[in-house]
PDB file of C-alpha atoms in Angstrom:
ATOM      1  CA  MET A   1     -38.957  25.219  25.236  1.00 63.00           C
ATOM      2  CA  GLU A   2     -40.476  25.267  21.746  1.00 86.00           C
ATOM      3  CA  LEU A   3     -44.253  25.061  21.444  1.00 89.00           C
ATOM      4  CA  THR A   4     -43.909  22.025  19.189  1.00 91.00           C
ATOM      5  CA  THR A   5     -42.242  20.184  22.064  1.00 92.00           C
ATOM      6  CA  VAL A   6     -44.852  21.463  24.517  1.00 92.00           C
ATOM      7  CA  TRP A   7     -47.691  20.148  22.383  1.00 93.00           C
ATOM      8  CA  PHE A   8     -45.963  16.829  21.811  1.00 95.00           C
ATOM      9  CA  ALA A   9     -45.768  16.495  25.610  1.00 93.00           C
ATOM     10  CA  LEU A  10     -49.409  17.548  26.025  1.00 93.00           C
ATOM     11  CA  ILE A  11     -50.563  14.963  23.501  1.00 94.00           C
ATOM     12  CA  ALA A  12     -48.552  12.361  25.432  1.00 95.00           C
ATOM     13  CA  VAL A  13     -50.377  13.433  28.617  1.00 94.00           C
ATOM     14  CA  LEU A  14     -53.741  13.105  26.878  1.00 94.00           C
ATOM     15  CA  TRP A  15     -52.963   9.580  25.665  1.00 95.00           C
ATOM     16  CA  ALA A  16     -51.670   8.638  29.113  1.00 94.00           C
ATOM     17  CA  GLY A  17     -54.897   9.905  30.683  1.00 93.00           C
ATOM     18  CA  TYR A  18     -56.958   8.022  28.116  1.00 94.00           C
ATOM     19  CA  PHE A  19     -55.161   4.736  28.736  1.00 95.00           C
ATOM     20  CA  LEU A  20     -55.376   5.227  32.502  1.00 94.00           C
ATOM     21  CA  LEU A  21     -59.119   5.942  32.575  1.00 93.00           C
ATOM     22  CA  GLU A  22     -60.515   4.159  29.531  1.00 93.00           C
ATOM     23  CA  GLY A  23     -58.181   1.255  30.276  1.00 93.00           C
ATOM     24  CA  PHE A  24     -60.224   0.060  33.249  1.00 94.00           C
ATOM     25  CA  ASP A  25     -63.440   0.643  31.260  1.00 93.00           C
ATOM     26  CA  PHE A  26     -62.151  -1.745  28.613  1.00 95.00           C
ATOM     27  CA  GLY A  27     -61.053  -4.188  31.310  1.00 95.00           C
ATOM     28  CA  VAL A  28     -64.473  -4.268  32.959  1.00 94.00           C
ATOM     29  CA  GLY A  29     -66.152  -4.785  29.576  1.00 94.00           C
ATOM     30  CA  ILE A  30     -63.801  -7.652  28.725  1.00 95.00           C
ATOM     31  CA  LEU A  31     -64.409  -9.282  32.111  1.00 94.00           C
ATOM     32  CA  LEU A  32     -68.195  -8.902  31.954  1.00 91.00           C
ATOM     33  CA  PRO A  33     -68.888 -12.498  30.765  1.00 90.00           C
ATOM     34  CA  PHE A  34     -66.610 -13.891  33.494  1.00 90.00           C
ATOM     35  CA  VAL A  35     -67.643 -11.903  36.576  1.00 87.00           C
ATOM     36  CA  GLY A  36     -71.357 -11.806  35.818  1.00 72.00           C
ATOM     37  CA  THR A  37     -72.809 -15.099  36.995  1.00 76.00           C
ATOM     38  CA  ASP A  38     -76.356 -13.690  36.813  1.00 82.00           C
ATOM     39  CA  GLU A  39     -78.191 -10.569  35.677  1.00 83.00           C
ATOM     40  CA  ARG A  40     -77.748  -8.655  38.929  1.00 85.00           C
ATOM     41  CA  SER A  41     -73.984  -9.263  39.078  1.00 86.00           C
ATOM     42  CA  ARG A  42     -73.583  -8.199  35.448  1.00 88.00           C
ATOM     43  CA  ARG A  43     -75.493  -5.022  36.184  1.00 90.00           C
ATOM     44  CA  LEU A  44     -73.286  -4.459  39.215  1.00 90.00           C
ATOM     45  CA  ALA A  45     -70.153  -4.706  37.050  1.00 90.00           C
ATOM     46  CA  ILE A  46     -71.596  -2.300  34.465  1.00 91.00           C
ATOM     47  CA  ASN A  47     -72.682   0.154  37.161  1.00 91.00           C
ATOM     48  CA  THR A  48     -69.086   0.528  38.378  1.00 92.00           C
ATOM     49  CA  ILE A  49     -68.216   2.317  35.130  1.00 92.00           C
ATOM     50  CA  GLY A  50     -71.687   3.584  34.242  1.00 86.00           C
ATOM     51  CA  PRO A  51     -71.213   7.159  35.510  1.00 88.00           C
ATOM     52  CA  VAL A  52     -67.727   7.656  34.043  1.00 89.00           C
ATOM     53  CA  TRP A  53     -67.143   5.649  30.858  1.00 88.00           C
ATOM     54  CA  ASP A  54     -68.413   8.315  28.459  1.00 87.00           C
ATOM     55  CA  GLY A  55     -66.408  11.027  30.232  1.00 88.00           C
ATOM     56  CA  ASN A  56     -63.284   8.874  29.945  1.00 90.00           C
ATOM     57  CA  GLU A  57     -63.698   8.741  26.171  1.00 90.00           C
ATOM     58  CA  VAL A  58     -63.418  12.539  26.030  1.00 89.00           C
ATOM     59  CA  TRP A  59     -59.657  12.083  26.497  1.00 92.00           C
ATOM     60  CA  LEU A  60     -59.531  10.276  23.145  1.00 92.00           C
ATOM     61  CA  LEU A  61     -61.491  13.024  21.402  1.00 91.00           C
ATOM     62  CA  VAL A  62     -59.235  15.710  22.830  1.00 91.00           C
ATOM     63  CA  ALA A  63     -56.089  13.742  21.946  1.00 92.00           C
ATOM     64  CA  GLY A  64     -57.288  13.343  18.366  1.00 91.00           C
ATOM     65  CA  GLY A  65     -58.334  16.982  18.113  1.00 91.00           C
ATOM     66  CA  ALA A  66     -55.041  18.208  19.570  1.00 91.00           C
ATOM     67  CA  THR A  67     -53.099  16.057  17.111  1.00 93.00           C
ATOM     68  CA  PHE A  68     -55.158  17.409  14.199  1.00 92.00           C
ATOM     69  CA  ALA A  69     -54.605  21.027  15.245  1.00 91.00           C
ATOM     70  CA  ALA A  70     -50.989  20.873  16.446  1.00 92.00           C
ATOM     71  CA  PHE A  71     -49.547  18.283  14.031  1.00 94.00           C
ATOM     72  CA  PRO A  72     -51.779  18.079  10.928  1.00 93.00           C
ATOM     73  CA  GLU A  73     -49.162  16.143   8.895  1.00 92.00           C
ATOM     74  CA  TRP A  74     -48.983  13.516  11.643  1.00 92.00           C
ATOM     75  CA  TYR A  75     -52.775  13.315  11.825  1.00 92.00           C
ATOM     76  CA  ALA A  76     -53.156  12.977   8.047  1.00 91.00           C
ATOM     77  CA  THR A  77     -50.507  10.268   7.640  1.00 91.00           C
ATOM     78  CA  LEU A  78     -51.681   8.367  10.731  1.00 90.00           C
ATOM     79  CA  PHE A  79     -55.353   8.279   9.784  1.00 89.00           C
ATOM     80  CA  SER A  80     -54.722   7.475   6.130  1.00 88.00           C
ATOM     81  CA  GLY A  81     -52.176   4.755   6.810  1.00 88.00           C
ATOM     82  CA  PHE A  82     -53.993   3.233   9.804  1.00 90.00           C
ATOM     83  CA  PHE A  83     -57.452   3.769   8.322  1.00 90.00           C
ATOM     84  CA  LEU A  84     -58.775   0.208   8.715  1.00 91.00           C
ATOM     85  CA  PRO A  85     -57.636  -0.457  12.312  1.00 91.00           C
ATOM     86  CA  LEU A  86     -58.764   3.006  13.418  1.00 92.00           C
ATOM     87  CA  LEU A  87     -62.113   2.454  11.696  1.00 94.00           C
ATOM     88  CA  LEU A  88     -62.489  -0.868  13.533  1.00 94.00           C
ATOM     89  CA  ILE A  89     -61.726   0.904  16.823  1.00 95.00           C
ATOM     90  CA  LEU A  90     -64.292   3.599  16.053  1.00 94.00           C
ATOM     91  CA  VAL A  91     -66.996   1.067  15.156  1.00 95.00           C
ATOM     92  CA  ALA A  92     -66.225  -0.935  18.302  1.00 95.00           C
ATOM     93  CA  LEU A  93     -66.489   2.176  20.488  1.00 95.00           C
ATOM     94  CA  ILE A  94     -69.816   3.111  18.859  1.00 95.00           C
ATOM     95  CA  VAL A  95     -71.242  -0.392  19.339  1.00 94.00           C
ATOM     96  CA  ARG A  96     -70.038  -0.428  22.936  1.00 94.00           C
ATOM     97  CA  GLY A  97     -71.624   2.937  23.695  1.00 92.00           C
ATOM     98  CA  VAL A  98     -74.937   1.902  22.125  1.00 93.00           C
ATOM     99  CA  ALA A  99     -74.847  -1.338  24.135  1.00 93.00           C
ATOM    100  CA  PHE A 100     -74.523   0.533  27.429  1.00 91.00           C
ATOM    101  CA  GLU A 101     -77.552   2.659  26.554  1.00 89.00           C
ATOM    102  CA  TYR A 102     -79.805  -0.011  25.036  1.00 89.00           C
ATOM    103  CA  ARG A 103     -79.054  -2.972  27.291  1.00 87.00           C
ATOM    104  CA  GLY A 104     -81.696  -2.028  29.847  1.00 81.00           C
ATOM    105  CA  LYS A 105     -84.398  -0.941  27.393  1.00 82.00           C
ATOM    106  CA  ARG A 106     -86.011  -4.408  27.431  1.00 83.00           C
ATOM    107  CA  ASP A 107     -86.222  -7.240  29.948  1.00 81.00           C
ATOM    108  CA  GLY A 108     -85.652 -10.140  27.564  1.00 80.00           C
ATOM    109  CA  VAL A 109     -82.760 -12.458  28.414  1.00 81.00           C
ATOM    110  CA  ALA A 110     -81.688 -12.860  24.784  1.00 84.00           C
ATOM    111  CA  TRP A 111     -81.832  -9.079  24.298  1.00 87.00           C
ATOM    112  CA  ARG A 112     -79.453  -8.416  27.174  1.00 87.00           C
ATOM    113  CA  LYS A 113     -77.099 -11.237  26.223  1.00 89.00           C
ATOM    114  CA  ARG A 114     -76.659  -9.722  22.765  1.00 91.00           C
ATOM    115  CA  TRP A 115     -75.804  -6.322  24.231  1.00 92.00           C
ATOM    116  CA  ASP A 116     -73.468  -7.928  26.778  1.00 91.00           C
ATOM    117  CA  LEU A 117     -71.645  -9.539  23.868  1.00 93.00           C
ATOM    118  CA  ALA A 118     -71.494  -6.119  22.181  1.00 94.00           C
ATOM    119  CA  ILE A 119     -69.927  -4.628  25.316  1.00 94.00           C
ATOM    120  CA  PHE A 120     -67.381  -7.456  25.423  1.00 95.00           C
ATOM    121  CA  VAL A 121     -66.388  -7.176  21.741  1.00 95.00           C
ATOM    122  CA  GLY A 122     -66.530  -3.372  21.831  1.00 95.00           C
ATOM    123  CA  SER A 123     -64.033  -3.421  24.684  1.00 95.00           C
ATOM    124  CA  LEU A 124     -61.817  -6.233  23.393  1.00 96.00           C
ATOM    125  CA  VAL A 125     -61.173  -4.836  19.903  1.00 96.00           C
ATOM    126  CA  PRO A 126     -59.851  -1.395  20.996  1.00 96.00           C
ATOM    127  CA  ALA A 127     -57.845  -2.954  23.835  1.00 96.00           C
ATOM    128  CA  ILE A 128     -55.889  -4.968  21.251  1.00 96.00           C
ATOM    129  CA  LEU A 129     -55.758  -2.533  18.340  1.00 95.00           C
ATOM    130  CA  TRP A 130     -54.501   0.451  20.360  1.00 95.00           C
ATOM    131  CA  GLY A 131     -51.452  -1.606  21.264  1.00 94.00           C
ATOM    132  CA  VAL A 132     -50.992  -2.675  17.646  1.00 94.00           C
ATOM    133  CA  ALA A 133     -51.257   0.945  16.471  1.00 93.00           C
ATOM    134  CA  PHE A 134     -48.771   2.353  18.961  1.00 93.00           C
ATOM    135  CA  GLY A 135     -46.444  -0.591  18.439  1.00 92.00           C
ATOM    136  CA  ASN A 136     -46.294   0.278  14.754  1.00 93.00           C
ATOM    137  CA  ILE A 137     -45.768   3.980  15.469  1.00 92.00           C
ATOM    138  CA  LEU A 138     -42.828   3.173  17.726  1.00 91.00           C
ATOM    139  CA  ARG A 139     -41.379   0.554  15.373  1.00 90.00           C
ATOM    140  CA  GLY A 140     -41.775   2.772  12.325  1.00 88.00           C
ATOM    141  CA  VAL A 141     -43.841   2.373   9.165  1.00 90.00           C
ATOM    142  CA  PRO A 142     -43.091   2.869   5.443  1.00 91.00           C
ATOM    143  CA  ILE A 143     -43.491   6.603   4.786  1.00 90.00           C
ATOM    144  CA  ASP A 144     -42.373   8.028   1.453  1.00 88.00           C
ATOM    145  CA  ALA A 145     -40.853  11.396   0.587  1.00 87.00           C
ATOM    146  CA  GLN A 146     -44.339  12.972   0.368  1.00 87.00           C
ATOM    147  CA  HIS A 147     -45.017  11.874   3.962  1.00 84.00           C
ATOM    148  CA  GLU A 148     -47.620   9.390   2.796  1.00 87.00           C
ATOM    149  CA  TYR A 149     -48.010   5.859   4.135  1.00 85.00           C
ATOM    150  CA  ALA A 150     -46.698   3.417   1.531  1.00 85.00           C
ATOM    151  CA  GLY A 151     -47.610   0.108   3.177  1.00 81.00           C
ATOM    152  CA  GLY A 152     -50.704  -2.056   3.566  1.00 82.00           C
ATOM    153  CA  PHE A 153     -52.877  -3.368   6.379  1.00 83.00           C
ATOM    154  CA  ILE A 154     -51.091  -6.726   6.596  1.00 86.00           C
ATOM    155  CA  GLY A 155     -47.789  -4.946   7.214  1.00 85.00           C
ATOM    156  CA  LEU A 156     -49.244  -3.506  10.408  1.00 88.00           C
ATOM    157  CA  LEU A 157     -49.737  -7.021  11.781  1.00 89.00           C
ATOM    158  CA  ASN A 158     -46.043  -7.625  12.417  1.00 92.00           C
ATOM    159  CA  PRO A 159     -44.844  -9.610  15.474  1.00 93.00           C
ATOM    160  CA  TYR A 160     -43.713  -6.535  17.448  1.00 94.00           C
ATOM    161  CA  ALA A 161     -47.024  -4.711  16.986  1.00 93.00           C
ATOM    162  CA  LEU A 162     -49.049  -7.838  17.764  1.00 95.00           C
ATOM    163  CA  LEU A 163     -47.082  -8.259  20.984  1.00 95.00           C
ATOM    164  CA  GLY A 164     -47.924  -4.638  21.720  1.00 94.00           C
ATOM    165  CA  GLY A 165     -51.591  -5.493  21.224  1.00 95.00           C
ATOM    166  CA  LEU A 166     -51.360  -8.425  23.616  1.00 96.00           C
ATOM    167  CA  THR A 167     -49.617  -6.152  26.124  1.00 95.00           C
ATOM    168  CA  THR A 168     -52.344  -3.512  26.128  1.00 96.00           C
ATOM    169  CA  LEU A 169     -54.990  -6.246  26.282  1.00 96.00           C
ATOM    170  CA  ALA A 170     -53.339  -7.824  29.326  1.00 95.00           C
ATOM    171  CA  LEU A 171     -52.715  -4.501  31.083  1.00 95.00           C
ATOM    172  CA  PHE A 172     -56.208  -3.125  30.455  1.00 96.00           C
ATOM    173  CA  THR A 173     -57.876  -6.344  31.603  1.00 96.00           C
ATOM    174  CA  LEU A 174     -55.757  -6.435  34.770  1.00 96.00           C
ATOM    175  CA  HIS A 175     -56.479  -2.742  35.364  1.00 95.00           C
ATOM    176  CA  GLY A 176     -60.206  -3.452  34.998  1.00 95.00           C
ATOM    177  CA  ALA A 177     -60.114  -6.408  37.394  1.00 95.00           C
ATOM    178  CA  VAL A 178     -58.372  -4.315  40.043  1.00 95.00           C
ATOM    179  CA  PHE A 179     -60.910  -1.524  39.482  1.00 95.00           C
ATOM    180  CA  LEU A 180     -63.781  -3.971  39.965  1.00 94.00           C
ATOM    181  CA  ALA A 181     -62.233  -5.162  43.221  1.00 93.00           C
ATOM    182  CA  LEU A 182     -61.817  -1.535  44.295  1.00 93.00           C
ATOM    183  CA  LYS A 183     -65.351  -0.440  43.395  1.00 92.00           C
ATOM    184  CA  THR A 184     -67.385  -3.418  44.651  1.00 91.00           C
ATOM    185  CA  ASP A 185     -67.958  -5.234  47.898  1.00 88.00           C
ATOM    186  CA  GLY A 186     -69.024  -8.729  48.771  1.00 85.00           C
ATOM    187  CA  PRO A 187     -68.658 -11.737  46.446  1.00 87.00           C
ATOM    188  CA  MET A 188     -67.726  -9.699  43.368  1.00 89.00           C
ATOM    189  CA  ARG A 189     -64.882  -7.984  45.217  1.00 90.00           C
ATOM    190  CA  VAL A 190     -63.437 -11.381  46.128  1.00 90.00           C
ATOM    191  CA  GLN A 191     -63.956 -12.776  42.630  1.00 90.00           C
ATOM    192  CA  ALA A 192     -62.422  -9.738  40.927  1.00 91.00           C
ATOM    193  CA  GLY A 193     -59.448  -9.912  43.274  1.00 90.00           C
ATOM    194  CA  ARG A 194     -58.818 -13.537  42.378  1.00 92.00           C
ATOM    195  CA  ILE A 195     -59.097 -12.777  38.679  1.00 92.00           C
ATOM    196  CA  ALA A 196     -56.647  -9.900  39.109  1.00 92.00           C
ATOM    197  CA  GLU A 197     -54.125 -12.222  40.778  1.00 91.00           C
ATOM    198  CA  THR A 198     -54.312 -14.621  37.829  1.00 91.00           C
ATOM    199  CA  LEU A 199     -54.175 -11.862  35.233  1.00 93.00           C
ATOM    200  CA  ALA A 200     -51.118 -10.318  36.877  1.00 91.00           C
ATOM    201  CA  LEU A 201     -49.215 -13.559  36.343  1.00 89.00           C
ATOM    202  CA  VAL A 202     -50.056 -13.286  32.625  1.00 92.00           C
ATOM    203  CA  ALA A 203     -49.565  -9.530  32.227  1.00 92.00           C
ATOM    204  CA  VAL A 204     -46.086  -9.447  33.767  1.00 91.00           C
ATOM    205  CA  PRO A 205     -44.334 -11.805  31.278  1.00 92.00           C
ATOM    206  CA  VAL A 206     -46.232 -10.397  28.274  1.00 94.00           C
ATOM    207  CA  ALA A 207     -45.398  -6.799  29.181  1.00 91.00           C
ATOM    208  CA  ALA A 208     -41.835  -7.778  30.063  1.00 88.00           C
ATOM    209  CA  GLY A 209     -41.372  -9.325  26.625  1.00 90.00           C
ATOM    210  CA  PHE A 210     -42.612  -6.170  24.919  1.00 91.00           C
ATOM    211  CA  LEU A 211     -40.450  -3.896  27.083  1.00 86.00           C
ATOM    212  CA  ILE A 212     -37.331  -6.018  26.534  1.00 85.00           C
ATOM    213  CA  TRP A 213     -37.903  -6.062  22.770  1.00 88.00           C
ATOM    214  CA  THR A 214     -38.407  -2.287  22.838  1.00 85.00           C
ATOM    215  CA  GLY A 215     -35.263  -1.805  24.926  1.00 79.00           C
ATOM    216  CA  ILE A 216     -33.199  -3.847  22.469  1.00 81.00           C
ATOM    217  CA  THR A 217     -34.370  -1.908  19.407  1.00 81.00           C
ATOM    218  CA  HIS A 218     -34.568   1.522  21.069  1.00 77.00           C
ATOM    219  CA  THR A 219     -31.716   2.406  23.397  1.00 68.00           C
ATOM    220  CA  ASP A 220     -32.953   5.825  24.556  1.00 70.00           C
ATOM    221  CA  GLY A 221     -31.825   6.222  28.174  1.00 75.00           C
ATOM    222  CA  TRP A 222     -34.950   7.915  29.512  1.00 83.00           C
ATOM    223  CA  GLY A 223     -37.187   5.503  27.634  1.00 81.00           C
ATOM    224  CA  VAL A 224     -35.437   2.506  29.176  1.00 83.00           C
ATOM    225  CA  THR A 225     -35.614   4.094  32.640  1.00 88.00           C
ATOM    226  CA  LEU A 226     -39.341   4.779  32.352  1.00 88.00           C
ATOM    227  CA  SER A 227     -39.936   1.273  31.003  1.00 87.00           C
ATOM    228  CA  ALA A 228     -38.100  -0.183  33.997  1.00 88.00           C
ATOM    229  CA  ALA A 229     -40.208   1.945  36.344  1.00 91.00           C
ATOM    230  CA  ALA A 230     -43.369   0.695  34.615  1.00 91.00           C
ATOM    231  CA  ALA A 231     -42.202  -2.899  35.081  1.00 89.00           C
ATOM    232  CA  ILE A 232     -41.570  -2.309  38.796  1.00 92.00           C
ATOM    233  CA  ALA A 233     -45.025  -0.774  39.216  1.00 92.00           C
ATOM    234  CA  LEU A 234     -46.634  -3.730  37.439  1.00 91.00           C
ATOM    235  CA  VAL A 235     -44.812  -6.322  39.545  1.00 91.00           C
ATOM    236  CA  SER A 236     -45.751  -4.469  42.745  1.00 91.00           C
ATOM    237  CA  ALA A 237     -49.432  -4.879  41.849  1.00 89.00           C
ATOM    238  CA  ILE A 238     -49.196  -8.645  42.481  1.00 87.00           C
ATOM    239  CA  PRO A 239     -48.573  -8.600  46.272  1.00 90.00           C
ATOM    240  CA  LEU A 240     -50.907  -5.618  46.678  1.00 90.00           C
ATOM    241  CA  THR A 241     -53.707  -7.526  44.954  1.00 86.00           C
ATOM    242  CA  ARG A 242     -53.103 -10.614  47.079  1.00 86.00           C
ATOM    243  CA  ALA A 243     -53.186  -8.485  50.217  1.00 85.00           C
ATOM    244  CA  ARG A 244     -56.549  -7.015  49.108  1.00 86.00           C
ATOM    245  CA  ARG A 245     -55.066  -3.522  49.060  1.00 89.00           C
ATOM    246  CA  GLU A 246     -57.165  -2.597  46.060  1.00 90.00           C
ATOM    247  CA  GLY A 247     -56.507   1.152  46.212  1.00 90.00           C
ATOM    248  CA  TRP A 248     -52.745   0.715  46.117  1.00 94.00           C
ATOM    249  CA  ALA A 249     -53.024  -2.049  43.524  1.00 93.00           C
ATOM    250  CA  PHE A 250     -55.081   0.268  41.294  1.00 94.00           C
ATOM    251  CA  ALA A 251     -52.465   2.981  41.775  1.00 95.00           C
ATOM    252  CA  ALA A 252     -49.792   0.461  40.716  1.00 94.00           C
ATOM    253  CA  THR A 253     -51.573  -0.644  37.534  1.00 94.00           C
ATOM    254  CA  GLY A 254     -52.397   2.982  36.770  1.00 94.00           C
ATOM    255  CA  ALA A 255     -48.766   3.985  37.224  1.00 95.00           C
ATOM    256  CA  THR A 256     -47.781   1.134  34.904  1.00 94.00           C
ATOM    257  CA  LEU A 257     -49.932   2.547  32.111  1.00 94.00           C
ATOM    258  CA  LEU A 258     -48.827   6.143  32.696  1.00 95.00           C
ATOM    259  CA  LEU A 259     -45.142   5.226  32.738  1.00 94.00           C
ATOM    260  CA  ALA A 260     -45.490   2.967  29.691  1.00 92.00           C
ATOM    261  CA  VAL A 261     -47.074   5.771  27.638  1.00 94.00           C
ATOM    262  CA  ALA A 262     -44.417   8.212  28.867  1.00 93.00           C
ATOM    263  CA  ALA A 263     -41.693   5.746  27.833  1.00 91.00           C
ATOM    264  CA  LEU A 264     -43.266   5.378  24.387  1.00 91.00           C
ATOM    265  CA  PHE A 265     -43.390   9.113  23.697  1.00 93.00           C
ATOM    266  CA  VAL A 266     -39.945   9.809  25.175  1.00 92.00           C
ATOM    267  CA  THR A 267     -38.469   7.070  23.003  1.00 90.00           C
ATOM    268  CA  LEU A 268     -40.299   8.410  19.959  1.00 90.00           C
ATOM    269  CA  PHE A 269     -39.238  12.078  20.351  1.00 89.00           C
ATOM    270  CA  PRO A 270     -38.444  14.072  18.225  1.00 89.00           C
ATOM    271  CA  ASP A 271     -40.136  11.787  15.690  1.00 90.00           C
ATOM    272  CA  VAL A 272     -43.890  11.400  15.663  1.00 92.00           C
ATOM    273  CA  MET A 273     -43.924   8.712  12.943  1.00 91.00           C
ATOM    274  CA  PRO A 274     -40.546   7.223  11.990  1.00 91.00           C
ATOM    275  CA  SER A 275     -40.130   6.032   8.413  1.00 90.00           C
ATOM    276  CA  THR A 276     -38.683   2.584   7.728  1.00 88.00           C
ATOM    277  CA  LEU A 277     -37.942   3.530   4.104  1.00 87.00           C
ATOM    278  CA  ASP A 278     -35.613   6.423   4.842  1.00 84.00           C
ATOM    279  CA  PRO A 279     -35.072   8.283   8.149  1.00 87.00           C
ATOM    280  CA  ALA A 280     -35.190  11.525   6.145  1.00 88.00           C
ATOM    281  CA  HIS A 281     -38.852  10.785   5.373  1.00 88.00           C
ATOM    282  CA  SER A 282     -39.808  10.532   9.047  1.00 90.00           C
ATOM    283  CA  LEU A 283     -42.398  12.883  10.475  1.00 90.00           C
ATOM    284  CA  THR A 284     -41.021  14.924  13.363  1.00 92.00           C
ATOM    285  CA  VAL A 285     -42.378  17.534  15.763  1.00 92.00           C
ATOM    286  CA  HIS A 286     -40.865  20.130  13.430  1.00 90.00           C
ATOM    287  CA  ASN A 287     -41.940  19.104   9.925  1.00 89.00           C
ATOM    288  CA  ALA A 288     -45.393  17.860  10.984  1.00 89.00           C
ATOM    289  CA  SER A 289     -46.470  20.825  13.125  1.00 90.00           C
ATOM    290  CA  SER A 290     -48.850  23.706  12.562  1.00 90.00           C
ATOM    291  CA  THR A 291     -47.746  27.321  12.325  1.00 89.00           C
ATOM    292  CA  PRO A 292     -46.380  29.048  15.452  1.00 90.00           C
ATOM    293  CA  TYR A 293     -49.469  31.290  15.563  1.00 91.00           C
ATOM    294  CA  THR A 294     -51.802  28.274  15.656  1.00 91.00           C
ATOM    295  CA  LEU A 295     -49.787  26.697  18.437  1.00 91.00           C
ATOM    296  CA  ARG A 296     -49.859  29.925  20.468  1.00 92.00           C
ATOM    297  CA  VAL A 297     -53.654  30.213  20.187  1.00 92.00           C
ATOM    298  CA  MET A 298     -54.058  26.550  21.136  1.00 90.00           C
ATOM    299  CA  THR A 299     -51.780  27.021  24.142  1.00 91.00           C
ATOM    300  CA  TRP A 300     -53.900  29.852  25.552  1.00 91.00           C
ATOM    301  CA  VAL A 301     -57.082  27.827  25.052  1.00 89.00           C
ATOM    302  CA  ALA A 302     -55.520  24.854  26.818  1.00 88.00           C
ATOM    303  CA  VAL A 303     -54.312  27.025  29.723  1.00 89.00           C
ATOM    304  CA  PHE A 304     -57.846  28.274  30.420  1.00 88.00           C
ATOM    305  CA  PHE A 305     -59.995  25.213  29.749  1.00 86.00           C
ATOM    306  CA  THR A 306     -57.852  22.205  30.755  1.00 85.00           C
ATOM    307  CA  PRO A 307     -58.041  22.922  34.526  1.00 89.00           C
ATOM    308  CA  LEU A 308     -61.838  23.232  34.285  1.00 88.00           C
ATOM    309  CA  VAL A 309     -62.159  19.867  32.566  1.00 85.00           C
ATOM    310  CA  LEU A 310     -59.854  18.196  35.105  1.00 88.00           C
ATOM    311  CA  LEU A 311     -61.780  19.694  38.035  1.00 91.00           C
ATOM    312  CA  TYR A 312     -65.108  18.573  36.619  1.00 88.00           C
ATOM    313  CA  GLN A 313     -63.941  15.023  35.955  1.00 87.00           C
ATOM    314  CA  GLY A 314     -62.282  14.821  39.361  1.00 89.00           C
ATOM    315  CA  TRP A 315     -65.557  15.957  40.959  1.00 91.00           C
ATOM    316  CA  THR A 316     -67.415  13.211  39.063  1.00 88.00           C
ATOM    317  CA  TYR A 317     -65.138  10.527  40.455  1.00 89.00           C
ATOM    318  CA  TRP A 318     -65.494  11.972  43.947  1.00 90.00           C
ATOM    319  CA  VAL A 319     -69.300  11.886  43.778  1.00 89.00           C
ATOM    320  CA  PHE A 320     -69.318   8.247  42.615  1.00 87.00           C
ATOM    321  CA  ARG A 321     -66.501   7.044  44.891  1.00 86.00           C
ATOM    322  CA  LYS A 322     -68.670   4.695  46.979  1.00 88.00           C
ATOM    323  CA  ARG A 323     -68.260   0.922  46.687  1.00 89.00           C
ATOM    324  CA  LEU A 324     -71.203  -0.933  45.146  1.00 87.00           C
ATOM    325  CA  LYS A 325     -72.664  -4.247  46.260  1.00 85.00           C
ATOM    326  CA  LEU A 326     -75.379  -6.589  45.048  1.00 81.00           C
ATOM    327  CA  SER A 327     -77.905  -5.193  47.514  1.00 75.00           C
ATOM    328  CA  ASP A 328     -77.664  -1.866  45.643  1.00 72.00           C
ATOM    329  CA  ILE A 329     -79.002  -3.550  42.500  1.00 75.00           C
ATOM    330  CA  PRO A 330     -82.794  -4.073  42.493  1.00 75.00           C
ATOM    331  CA  GLY A 331     -84.100  -7.477  41.526  1.00 66.00           C
TER     332      GLY A 331
END
């Protein structure tokens, strides 16, 4: 197998891990105004992701860094063409991170409400715009013969990409609700479970619409198969949530995200950014990649350090595996 293909697959794995882990972070942040009836319950919701949210964002940094090093042409065209939405995502992530740190610095009610709003907006904006961005990548964008983006911001807000944004919003919020039900006990566990049941009824038709549209426009066999598997996993989350089998329900929503990302990248391959102006202008794993020497060096670095990072993050989740309840939150 060529190293360009290996690194395309590795970048797909990094994005899948990011959506799996940061997805429930976004979901909890979006649900914060709805599950937090008072200060203690809001703190309980935040504490479920408190030890892990910043570690989950490392997957995004590594995915971006790997793209820059392995496929510099892809990175350059993506970040120049999608500059405004990616800037909005970056600002939202910064505001969200600051909100987590500064929320508890003062005891004022108005102070904490402002930071709670920052957490909500900082979670909502990326949850939508990631779907819009990947919807456009899969659909294709105007790329000229110099591999430069030749469109505008408004062109990115097409119906297919917007449906992709609604899909990631629905899936992340459902994923977060199931995570809250899994990580808490008492009234919040019941409330989060009920919210998850309702959200599942919304997420299924929205995601189904996006998958059907994708299947009609992209007939790749493996992509369709993975999309169907993602749909099955998503539907299975409904009875599991109703049965209060939160662990299995979280596995189902997680599998939905992993399979959806896998379907996206499989359908995209060997392109990394298709051109709607001329297929000959499309960026592929071959014309957008770094030199073979660079890819070899990166491969050896990944072989040594990736297992260490996975072990450390797995250990973090193991340490903080306990369910939380209101009695754990001081008055």
